[in-house]
Short mmCIF file of C-alpha atoms and ligand atoms in Angstrom, two decimals:
data_model
loop_
_atom_site.label_atom_id
_atom_site.label_comp_id
_atom_site.label_asym_id
_atom_site.label_seq_id
_atom_site.Cartn_x
_atom_site.Cartn_y
_atom_site.Cartn_z
CA MET D 1 -9.09 -5.26 -76.39
CA THR D 2 -7.15 -2.15 -74.22
CA PRO D 3 -5.36 0.36 -76.65
CA GLY D 4 -2.43 -0.85 -77.22
CA PRO D 5 0.37 0.43 -74.66
CA LEU D 6 2.58 2.34 -77.14
CA ARG D 7 4.19 5.52 -76.43
CA LYS D 8 4.34 8.10 -79.54
CA ALA D 9 7.47 9.06 -80.89
CA PRO D 10 9.49 11.70 -79.49
CA GLU D 11 8.16 14.90 -79.54
CA ASN D 12 11.29 16.30 -81.46
CA PHE D 13 14.35 14.23 -81.26
CA LEU D 14 16.21 17.32 -81.81
CA ASP D 15 16.11 18.61 -78.19
CA GLY D 16 16.74 15.40 -76.93
CA ARG D 17 13.60 14.37 -74.86
CA ARG D 18 11.98 11.30 -75.08
CA GLY D 19 7.75 9.91 -75.75
CA PHE D 20 7.01 9.73 -72.42
CA LEU D 21 3.51 10.11 -73.07
CA ARG D 22 1.81 7.05 -73.49
CA GLY D 23 -0.92 8.66 -75.98
CA ALA D 24 -2.39 11.87 -76.26
CA VAL D 25 -5.44 11.12 -74.72
CA ALA D 26 -4.43 9.18 -71.22
CA ALA D 27 -1.59 12.63 -70.96
CA ALA D 28 -4.67 14.80 -71.23
CA ALA D 29 -6.52 13.19 -68.91
CA GLY D 30 -3.09 13.45 -66.59
CA VAL D 31 -3.19 10.04 -65.85
CA ALA D 32 -0.16 7.89 -64.90
CA ILE D 33 0.66 5.17 -67.32
CA PRO D 34 1.46 2.59 -64.68
CA ALA D 35 -1.83 3.18 -62.70
CA ALA D 36 -3.58 3.46 -66.12
CA ARG D 37 -2.09 -0.15 -66.89
CA ALA D 38 -3.29 -1.53 -63.26
CA GLN D 39 -6.84 -0.12 -64.04
CA ALA D 40 -7.24 -1.87 -67.22
CA ASP D 41 -10.06 -3.48 -66.34
CA GLY D 42 -11.67 -0.13 -65.16
CA ASN D 43 -11.96 -1.09 -61.66
CA GLY D 44 -11.38 2.50 -59.67
CA ASP D 45 -10.44 4.27 -62.73
CA PRO D 46 -11.38 8.60 -61.18
CA ASN D 47 -11.75 9.01 -65.57
CA ILE D 48 -15.15 6.78 -64.68
CA LEU D 49 -16.02 7.45 -61.48
CA ASN D 50 -15.92 11.31 -61.94
CA LEU D 51 -17.91 12.37 -64.63
CA PRO D 52 -15.64 15.01 -66.53
CA GLU D 53 -16.95 18.70 -67.46
CA HIS D 54 -17.45 17.51 -71.25
CA SER D 55 -20.08 15.75 -70.28
CA THR D 56 -21.64 17.86 -67.26
CA GLY D 57 -21.44 21.43 -68.85
CA LEU D 58 -22.54 23.02 -72.23
CA GLY D 59 -20.15 22.57 -75.25
CA GLN D 60 -18.92 25.10 -77.70
CA GLY D 61 -21.18 26.84 -80.74
CA VAL D 62 -19.91 25.91 -84.28
CA ALA D 63 -16.88 26.73 -85.29
CA THR D 64 -16.68 30.26 -86.11
CA ASP D 65 -13.27 30.46 -87.50
CA GLY D 66 -14.22 29.01 -90.71
CA TYR D 67 -11.71 25.84 -91.21
CA GLY D 68 -11.56 23.31 -88.95
CA LYS D 69 -8.29 21.93 -86.78
CA PRO D 70 -7.45 19.11 -85.29
CA SER D 71 -7.23 18.78 -81.37
CA LYS D 72 -4.73 20.80 -79.19
CA HIS D 73 -4.13 17.18 -78.29
CA GLU D 74 -2.40 16.42 -81.15
CA GLY D 75 -0.39 19.49 -81.27
CA ASN D 76 3.02 16.34 -81.60
CA VAL D 77 2.17 15.77 -85.23
CA GLN D 78 3.71 18.03 -86.96
CA ARG D 79 5.64 17.78 -90.50
CA ARG D 80 9.30 18.46 -89.31
CA PRO D 81 12.59 19.66 -91.32
CA SER D 82 15.03 17.63 -90.88
CA PRO D 83 18.82 19.38 -89.39
CA GLY D 84 21.20 16.77 -91.29
CA LEU D 85 19.70 18.15 -94.81
CA THR D 86 19.16 21.27 -96.21
CA GLN D 87 18.47 23.69 -94.42
CA THR D 88 17.83 27.17 -96.04
CA ALA D 89 14.55 28.87 -96.01
CA GLN D 90 14.26 28.66 -99.85
CA SER D 91 15.88 25.05 -100.60
CA SER D 92 14.35 22.92 -97.79
CA VAL D 93 12.14 19.89 -96.98
CA SER D 94 9.45 18.86 -94.08
CA PHE D 95 9.04 15.18 -93.40
CA ALA D 96 5.35 13.87 -93.04
CA PRO D 97 4.93 12.23 -89.18
CA LEU D 98 4.28 8.69 -90.86
CA GLN D 99 3.90 6.95 -87.48
CA SER D 100 0.82 9.11 -86.27
CA LEU D 101 -1.08 8.29 -89.54
CA PHE D 102 -3.52 6.13 -90.04
CA GLY D 103 -5.34 4.44 -93.13
CA ILE D 104 -3.70 5.88 -96.78
CA VAL D 105 -4.69 9.44 -97.16
CA THR D 106 -2.05 11.81 -95.44
CA PRO D 107 -3.64 14.98 -94.51
CA SER D 108 -3.39 17.83 -96.76
CA GLY D 109 -1.70 20.00 -93.81
CA LEU D 110 0.83 16.97 -92.81
CA HIS D 111 2.04 16.58 -96.37
CA PHE D 112 5.67 16.53 -97.17
CA GLU D 113 7.28 19.35 -98.53
CA ARG D 114 10.39 20.02 -100.73
CA HIS D 115 10.52 23.08 -102.24
CA HIS D 116 13.99 24.15 -104.13
CA GLN D 117 13.03 27.77 -103.74
CA GLY D 118 10.74 28.62 -101.67
CA TRP D 119 6.72 28.23 -101.71
CA TRP D 120 4.64 31.13 -103.30
CA ASP D 121 0.58 31.82 -103.13
CA ILE D 122 -0.12 32.55 -106.35
CA ASP D 123 -2.99 34.43 -107.35
CA PRO D 124 -5.25 31.61 -109.43
CA SER D 125 -6.75 34.46 -111.48
CA ARG D 126 -3.10 35.98 -112.88
CA HIS D 127 -1.81 31.96 -113.08
CA ARG D 128 -1.40 31.29 -116.82
CA PHE D 129 -0.70 27.72 -117.85
CA MET D 130 0.69 27.24 -121.88
CA ILE D 131 1.59 24.32 -124.06
CA ASN D 132 3.21 24.76 -126.98
CA GLY D 133 6.14 22.90 -128.73
CA MET D 134 4.90 20.43 -131.19
CA VAL D 135 1.37 20.89 -131.26
CA LYS D 136 -0.51 22.36 -134.17
CA THR D 137 -2.38 24.91 -132.26
CA PRO D 138 -0.20 26.64 -129.03
CA LYS D 139 -2.96 27.23 -126.18
CA VAL D 140 -3.14 29.43 -123.25
CA PHE D 141 -5.82 28.40 -119.98
CA THR D 142 -6.74 30.18 -117.56
CA MET D 143 -7.18 28.52 -114.30
CA ASP D 144 -11.16 29.10 -115.28
CA GLU D 145 -11.00 27.58 -118.83
CA LEU D 146 -9.35 24.52 -116.68
CA MET D 147 -11.33 23.89 -114.58
CA ARG D 148 -14.76 24.08 -117.09
CA LEU D 149 -13.08 20.38 -118.57
CA PRO D 150 -13.72 17.28 -117.53
CA ALA D 151 -12.22 16.13 -114.32
CA VAL D 152 -11.00 13.05 -112.80
CA SER D 153 -10.04 12.15 -108.84
CA ARG D 154 -7.62 9.59 -108.28
CA PHE D 155 -5.64 8.36 -105.10
CA HIS D 156 -1.86 8.52 -105.43
CA PHE D 157 1.24 8.56 -103.57
CA ILE D 158 4.42 11.30 -104.03
CA GLU D 159 7.24 10.21 -103.35
CA CYS D 160 10.75 12.45 -103.43
CA GLY D 161 13.43 10.23 -104.74
CA ALA D 162 15.44 11.59 -102.19
CA ASN D 163 13.21 10.10 -99.09
CA THR D 164 15.50 7.04 -97.58
CA GLY D 165 18.28 8.32 -98.94
CA MET D 166 20.87 9.16 -95.81
CA GLU D 167 20.43 4.84 -95.01
CA TRP D 168 22.46 4.73 -97.99
CA GLY D 169 25.15 6.02 -95.74
CA ASN D 170 24.18 3.81 -92.72
CA VAL D 171 23.16 7.30 -90.87
CA ALA D 172 19.87 4.96 -89.27
CA VAL D 173 17.84 8.86 -88.48
CA PRO D 174 16.16 7.86 -85.64
CA THR D 175 12.42 8.00 -86.42
CA VAL D 176 10.02 6.99 -89.63
CA GLN D 177 9.34 10.66 -89.79
CA TYR D 178 12.80 10.93 -91.18
CA THR D 179 13.60 7.60 -92.59
CA HIS D 180 10.43 7.78 -94.60
CA GLY D 181 8.57 10.68 -94.06
CA MET D 182 9.38 12.25 -97.54
CA LEU D 183 6.20 10.46 -98.88
CA SER D 184 2.69 11.45 -98.93
CA CYS D 185 -0.75 10.25 -100.35
CA SER D 186 -3.64 12.09 -101.38
CA GLU D 187 -6.49 11.86 -103.63
CA PHE D 188 -5.81 14.15 -106.74
CA THR D 189 -7.80 16.11 -109.11
CA GLY D 190 -7.46 17.51 -112.42
CA VAL D 191 -7.53 16.94 -115.98
CA PRO D 192 -5.81 14.54 -117.95
CA LEU D 193 -2.69 15.84 -119.74
CA ILE D 194 -3.53 14.12 -122.52
CA THR D 195 -7.26 15.62 -123.17
CA LEU D 196 -5.70 18.94 -123.11
CA LEU D 197 -3.19 18.15 -125.55
CA GLU D 198 -5.07 16.47 -127.72
CA MET D 199 -7.11 19.89 -127.43
CA CYS D 200 -4.36 21.58 -129.02
CA GLY D 201 -3.31 18.93 -131.70
CA ALA D 202 -0.02 17.75 -130.53
CA ASP D 203 2.23 15.37 -132.73
CA PHE D 204 2.10 12.65 -131.14
CA LYS D 205 4.02 10.63 -133.99
CA GLY D 206 7.41 12.91 -133.40
CA GLY D 207 6.54 13.62 -129.76
CA LYS D 208 7.63 11.36 -127.87
CA PHE D 209 8.62 13.45 -124.54
CA VAL D 210 7.24 16.81 -122.79
CA LEU D 211 8.82 19.27 -120.94
CA ALA D 212 7.33 20.12 -117.78
CA GLU D 213 8.11 23.80 -116.44
CA ALA D 214 7.42 25.47 -113.02
CA ALA D 215 6.60 28.93 -111.87
CA ASP D 216 8.44 29.64 -109.65
CA GLY D 217 12.06 30.93 -109.55
CA SER D 218 13.73 27.27 -109.16
CA SER D 219 13.60 26.53 -112.53
CA LEU D 220 12.53 23.32 -112.03
CA THR D 221 11.80 21.26 -115.18
CA ARG D 222 11.60 18.09 -116.22
CA THR D 223 11.31 15.67 -119.05
CA ILE D 224 8.03 13.39 -118.77
CA PRO D 225 7.57 10.47 -121.79
CA MET D 226 5.04 10.60 -123.91
CA SER D 227 4.13 6.74 -123.23
CA LEU D 228 3.13 7.52 -119.19
CA ILE D 229 1.02 10.72 -120.86
CA ARG D 230 -0.93 8.06 -123.15
CA SER D 231 -2.08 6.21 -120.20
CA GLY D 232 -4.36 8.63 -119.23
CA GLU D 233 -2.72 9.06 -115.50
CA VAL D 234 -0.59 12.17 -115.68
CA LEU D 235 -2.78 14.92 -114.33
CA VAL D 236 -2.71 18.92 -114.26
CA ALA D 237 -4.29 18.70 -111.40
CA TYR D 238 -5.55 21.51 -108.78
CA GLY D 239 -7.23 19.06 -106.31
CA GLN D 240 -5.88 17.58 -103.43
CA ASN D 241 -8.18 15.83 -100.49
CA GLY D 242 -11.59 17.52 -102.17
CA GLU D 243 -10.15 20.84 -102.11
CA MET D 244 -7.97 23.17 -103.87
CA LEU D 245 -3.78 22.27 -103.45
CA ARG D 246 -2.20 23.56 -100.57
CA PRO D 247 0.01 26.72 -101.59
CA GLU D 248 3.06 24.45 -100.05
CA ASN D 249 2.08 21.62 -102.59
CA GLY D 250 1.98 24.02 -105.62
CA TYR D 251 -1.73 25.82 -105.59
CA PRO D 252 -3.13 26.63 -107.97
CA LEU D 253 -1.96 23.88 -110.48
CA ARG D 254 0.38 20.86 -109.95
CA LEU D 255 1.56 18.23 -112.43
CA VAL D 256 0.49 14.52 -110.86
CA VAL D 257 2.94 11.89 -112.52
CA PRO D 258 1.94 8.41 -111.11
CA GLY D 259 4.54 6.14 -109.70
CA VAL D 260 6.94 8.99 -110.53
CA GLN D 261 9.76 10.00 -107.96
CA GLY D 262 8.00 13.52 -106.71
CA VAL D 263 10.77 16.04 -108.91
CA SER D 264 8.80 15.30 -111.71
CA TRP D 265 5.44 16.58 -109.99
CA VAL D 266 6.12 20.40 -110.87
CA LYS D 267 4.55 22.45 -108.58
CA TYR D 268 3.40 25.59 -109.64
CA LEU D 269 2.66 23.95 -113.44
CA ARG D 270 3.03 27.09 -116.01
CA ARG D 271 4.34 25.21 -119.13
CA ILE D 272 4.26 21.99 -120.99
CA GLU D 273 6.47 22.09 -124.36
CA VAL D 274 6.13 18.49 -126.27
CA GLY D 275 9.40 17.43 -127.58
CA ASP D 276 10.83 14.65 -129.87
CA GLN D 277 13.72 14.01 -127.79
CA PRO D 278 14.46 14.55 -123.45
CA TYR D 279 15.45 17.61 -122.59
CA GLY D 280 18.37 16.80 -120.12
CA THR D 281 17.93 19.63 -117.84
CA LYS D 282 19.82 20.32 -114.56
CA GLU D 283 17.01 18.14 -112.76
CA GLU D 284 17.72 14.73 -114.79
CA THR D 285 21.36 14.97 -115.41
CA ILE D 286 22.88 16.68 -112.40
CA HIS D 287 20.47 15.96 -109.28
CA TYR D 288 18.45 12.70 -109.30
CA VAL D 289 21.11 10.67 -110.72
CA ASP D 290 22.48 7.55 -109.18
CA LEU D 291 26.31 7.05 -109.20
CA MET D 292 26.61 3.53 -109.87
CA PRO D 293 29.82 1.41 -108.70
CA ASP D 294 31.07 1.15 -112.25
CA GLY D 295 31.67 5.43 -111.71
CA ARG D 296 28.73 5.98 -114.35
CA HIS D 297 25.78 7.87 -114.06
CA ARG D 298 22.48 6.09 -114.01
CA GLN D 299 19.71 8.94 -115.34
CA TYR D 300 15.54 9.25 -115.98
CA SER D 301 15.64 6.75 -113.32
CA GLY D 302 11.98 7.78 -112.58
CA ILE D 303 9.71 5.35 -111.25
CA GLN D 304 9.69 5.11 -107.61
CA GLU D 305 9.90 0.51 -107.67
CA CYS D 306 8.18 -1.41 -104.88
CA LYS D 307 8.68 -0.27 -101.35
CA SER D 308 7.27 -0.94 -97.72
CA VAL D 309 8.01 0.25 -93.82
CA ILE D 310 6.37 -0.30 -90.96
CA THR D 311 5.14 2.80 -89.40
CA THR D 312 4.44 1.09 -85.83
CA PRO D 313 6.59 0.08 -84.08
CA SER D 314 9.27 2.51 -85.02
CA GLY D 315 12.03 4.31 -84.19
CA GLY D 316 11.87 6.84 -81.61
CA GLN D 317 8.86 4.64 -80.18
CA VAL D 318 8.73 2.74 -76.58
CA LEU D 319 6.66 -0.55 -76.33
CA LEU D 320 5.68 -0.30 -72.59
CA ASP D 321 5.12 -4.04 -72.13
CA LYS D 322 4.84 -7.48 -73.59
CA GLY D 323 1.88 -8.85 -75.20
CA PHE D 324 -0.28 -7.94 -78.19
CA TYR D 325 0.59 -5.65 -80.77
CA SER D 326 -0.87 -4.63 -84.59
CA VAL D 327 1.92 -4.20 -86.47
CA ASN D 328 1.30 -1.96 -89.14
CA GLY D 329 3.05 0.22 -91.87
CA LEU D 330 2.88 1.15 -95.53
CA ALA D 331 3.56 -0.64 -99.35
CA TRP D 332 3.36 1.30 -102.39
CA SER D 333 4.79 0.83 -105.61
CA GLY D 334 5.26 2.80 -108.79
CA ARG D 335 4.59 0.03 -111.17
CA GLY D 336 1.09 -0.70 -110.02
CA LYS D 337 -0.50 -2.35 -106.74
CA VAL D 338 0.97 -3.88 -103.95
CA LYS D 339 0.35 -7.80 -104.23
CA ARG D 340 1.65 -9.09 -100.87
CA VAL D 341 3.48 -7.93 -98.04
CA ASP D 342 5.82 -10.41 -95.67
CA VAL D 343 6.52 -9.14 -92.03
CA SER D 344 9.51 -10.58 -90.04
CA VAL D 345 9.82 -10.28 -86.24
CA ASP D 346 13.38 -12.32 -85.88
CA GLY D 347 15.41 -10.32 -88.34
CA GLY D 348 14.34 -11.88 -91.71
CA ARG D 349 14.78 -15.73 -91.04
CA ASP D 350 10.78 -16.28 -90.98
CA TRP D 351 8.13 -14.25 -93.03
CA ARG D 352 4.46 -14.36 -92.23
CA THR D 353 2.07 -12.63 -94.91
CA ALA D 354 0.81 -9.28 -93.32
CA ARG D 355 -3.08 -8.13 -94.11
CA LEU D 356 -3.90 -5.74 -96.79
CA GLU D 357 -6.14 -2.72 -95.32
CA THR D 358 -8.44 -2.40 -99.12
CA PRO D 359 -8.41 -0.26 -100.72
CA VAL D 360 -5.57 -1.54 -102.71
CA LEU D 361 -4.83 1.18 -105.70
CA SER D 362 -2.31 0.89 -107.94
CA ARG D 363 0.53 4.00 -107.66
CA CYS D 364 -1.06 4.58 -103.82
CA LEU D 365 -0.16 3.55 -100.26
CA THR D 366 -1.07 0.43 -99.09
CA ARG D 367 -2.03 -0.18 -95.48
CA PHE D 368 -0.56 -3.48 -94.14
CA SER D 369 -1.09 -5.32 -90.59
CA ILE D 370 -0.04 -8.16 -88.98
CA ASP D 371 -0.81 -9.53 -85.53
CA TRP D 372 2.12 -9.79 -83.31
CA THR D 373 2.56 -11.05 -79.41
CA TRP D 374 5.76 -9.62 -78.07
CA ASN D 375 7.35 -11.83 -76.21
CA GLY D 376 9.97 -9.37 -74.38
CA LYS D 377 12.71 -10.42 -76.04
CA PRO D 378 14.92 -8.27 -78.43
CA ALA D 379 12.91 -8.79 -81.66
CA VAL D 380 14.01 -6.69 -85.59
CA VAL D 381 10.76 -6.61 -87.14
CA GLN D 382 11.20 -6.27 -90.95
CA SER D 383 8.37 -5.48 -93.90
CA ARG D 384 9.31 -6.65 -97.49
CA ALA D 385 6.78 -6.02 -100.62
CA VAL D 386 5.86 -7.42 -103.63
CA ASP D 387 4.09 -5.57 -106.15
CA GLU D 388 2.04 -7.15 -109.32
CA THR D 389 4.68 -7.31 -111.50
CA GLY D 390 6.38 -9.84 -109.27
CA TYR D 391 8.71 -7.01 -108.64
CA VAL D 392 10.04 -8.13 -104.84
CA GLN D 393 11.38 -5.26 -102.29
CA PRO D 394 15.15 -6.21 -102.24
CA SER D 395 17.20 -6.05 -98.79
CA TYR D 396 20.37 -3.80 -98.53
CA ARG D 397 22.39 -6.17 -99.45
CA GLN D 398 20.51 -6.97 -102.89
CA LEU D 399 20.42 -3.33 -103.30
CA ARG D 400 23.97 -2.40 -102.58
CA ALA D 401 25.10 -5.49 -105.23
CA VAL D 402 23.52 -3.54 -107.71
CA ARG D 403 23.80 -0.02 -106.76
CA GLY D 404 26.72 0.24 -105.37
CA THR D 405 26.98 2.32 -102.03
CA ARG D 406 27.29 6.09 -102.94
CA SER D 407 23.87 6.76 -104.24
CA ILE D 408 21.73 9.46 -102.75
CA TYR D 409 18.51 8.53 -104.42
CA HIS D 410 15.69 5.82 -105.31
CA ASN D 411 16.40 3.68 -101.79
CA ASN D 412 13.86 0.68 -101.26
CA ALA D 413 15.86 -1.24 -99.43
CA ILE D 414 14.14 -3.35 -96.62
CA GLN D 415 14.07 -1.20 -93.25
CA SER D 416 15.11 -2.75 -90.01
CA TRP D 417 13.43 -1.68 -86.77
CA LEU D 418 15.09 -3.46 -83.73
CA VAL D 419 12.67 -3.36 -80.48
CA GLU D 420 15.47 -3.44 -77.70
CA GLU D 421 14.64 -6.23 -73.95
CA ASN D 422 13.41 -2.10 -72.44
CA GLY D 423 10.82 -1.62 -75.51
CA GLU D 424 12.98 1.16 -77.39
CA VAL D 425 12.82 0.39 -80.96
CA LYS D 426 15.55 1.39 -82.94
CA ASN D 427 16.50 1.61 -86.81
CA VAL D 428 19.05 -0.67 -87.67
CA GLN D 429 20.71 -1.41 -90.46
CA LEU D 430 21.00 -5.56 -91.33
CA SER D 431 23.85 -6.45 -93.47
N1 MTE S 1 8.03 24.34 -108.63
C1 MTE S 1 8.41 23.28 -107.95
N2 MTE S 1 8.03 22.14 -108.21
C2 MTE S 1 8.54 21.01 -107.39
C3 MTE S 1 9.42 21.35 -106.65
C4 MTE S 1 10.12 22.43 -106.47
O1 MTE S 1 10.85 23.08 -105.68
N3 MTE S 1 9.50 23.47 -107.28
N4 MTE S 1 10.22 20.32 -105.97
C5 MTE S 1 9.99 18.88 -106.45
C6 MTE S 1 10.26 17.94 -105.73
S1 MTE S 1 11.99 17.80 -106.02
C7 MTE S 1 9.27 17.30 -105.07
S2 MTE S 1 9.85 15.75 -104.12
C8 MTE S 1 8.16 17.54 -104.87
C9 MTE S 1 7.53 17.41 -103.76
O2 MTE S 1 6.27 17.96 -103.92
P1 MTE S 1 5.72 18.10 -102.25
O3 MTE S 1 6.29 19.56 -101.75
O4 MTE S 1 4.18 18.97 -102.64
O5 MTE S 1 5.77 17.39 -101.81
O6 MTE S 1 7.77 18.26 -106.04
C10 MTE S 1 8.23 18.58 -107.22
N5 MTE S 1 7.89 19.92 -107.98
MO1 MO S 2 12.53 15.84 -104.54
#
């Protein structure tokens, strides 16, 4: 099979440029797109006939800068801020380039960022983590003390509650990076919070909640129910994808709260307080609440419901030709494993069950794919995920029937991409 004739998403939709690259490899070799297509059988291809320098010359020695970087040909794969959102340096978002990623793990340097008050590169030797409140022995841990304890490593997604938020207003931002890019997935390493609470003699009878507090100036604090912590899944984490957390992602310590919206994953974690009731902090009473149709606020809607999105083809990409495509994307659920993903290429009339790429892990991204032969006619591609609880990802009509139209957060509706006759892929909303 020849490589899919799929152009990459525009380098940056802001400067109005279109993605004219067929792919990084073709671009680097200076191959014109039609020529590359005509020579699909290799006949007369100068890239086969003329030996390149890398086949005849000497390569470079081992990297001496000590830490590897991506190929220079992949320079357009970047996390990017959105012009439509908060743009002060201190309260900012960058979105992960989902359209350019494979599998389920987000490379650490492309993990999305959400900072309420800027990020810090904290000196781990001076960082302290305290547990107090309803405990027998309040304790302060250094990083060394934490890292001596038995740790676990687990793959989990993190999604900001505001991911896909602009679509509530049918703003239809152009690419999947901006519709769904406040989503990432890593292998996190850390100590289960339950272990640390036990070390402090936490009162598990009266202590129904904990408050997690950050060490940055955002005063970021969130209530976590003890029931989640008891499952052993909540981690006081220092590792991300085999190395220490990146500064942007909370170095040297962050809370990992699998399945729960990103704001509860407190970065620069400095304190856990055990209490007997929810704390009602600003992040749970003013922000991250949902305005319901009856005018009341829905609070503490922590769990990210089952959701999916097709990343190829997706907004901003261009299909160059009719023919075979491997339609693929990501599915996830804050309630457990993804059980099934259905894909439609006709705007939801017919659905086919997609393949799930292994491993399929709980509260983790799952990659799905399905074969599609595009006939060159306009097509609307959609994915609909079902999780192991039987919950089915809703359409916009179904979601709005319950939630109304005035939300910002917690939009898990089915995403539609329109493939136009000229191959351009656009973000559309079907009512
Ligand atoms: N200390 C601190 N923790 C924080 C935040 C923050 O601004 N400061 N942002 C929260 C929000 S709203 C989200 S969505 C996630 C984002 O994590 P990331 O930047 O690692 O992607 O961190 C959460 N934890
Ligand atoms: Mo967030």
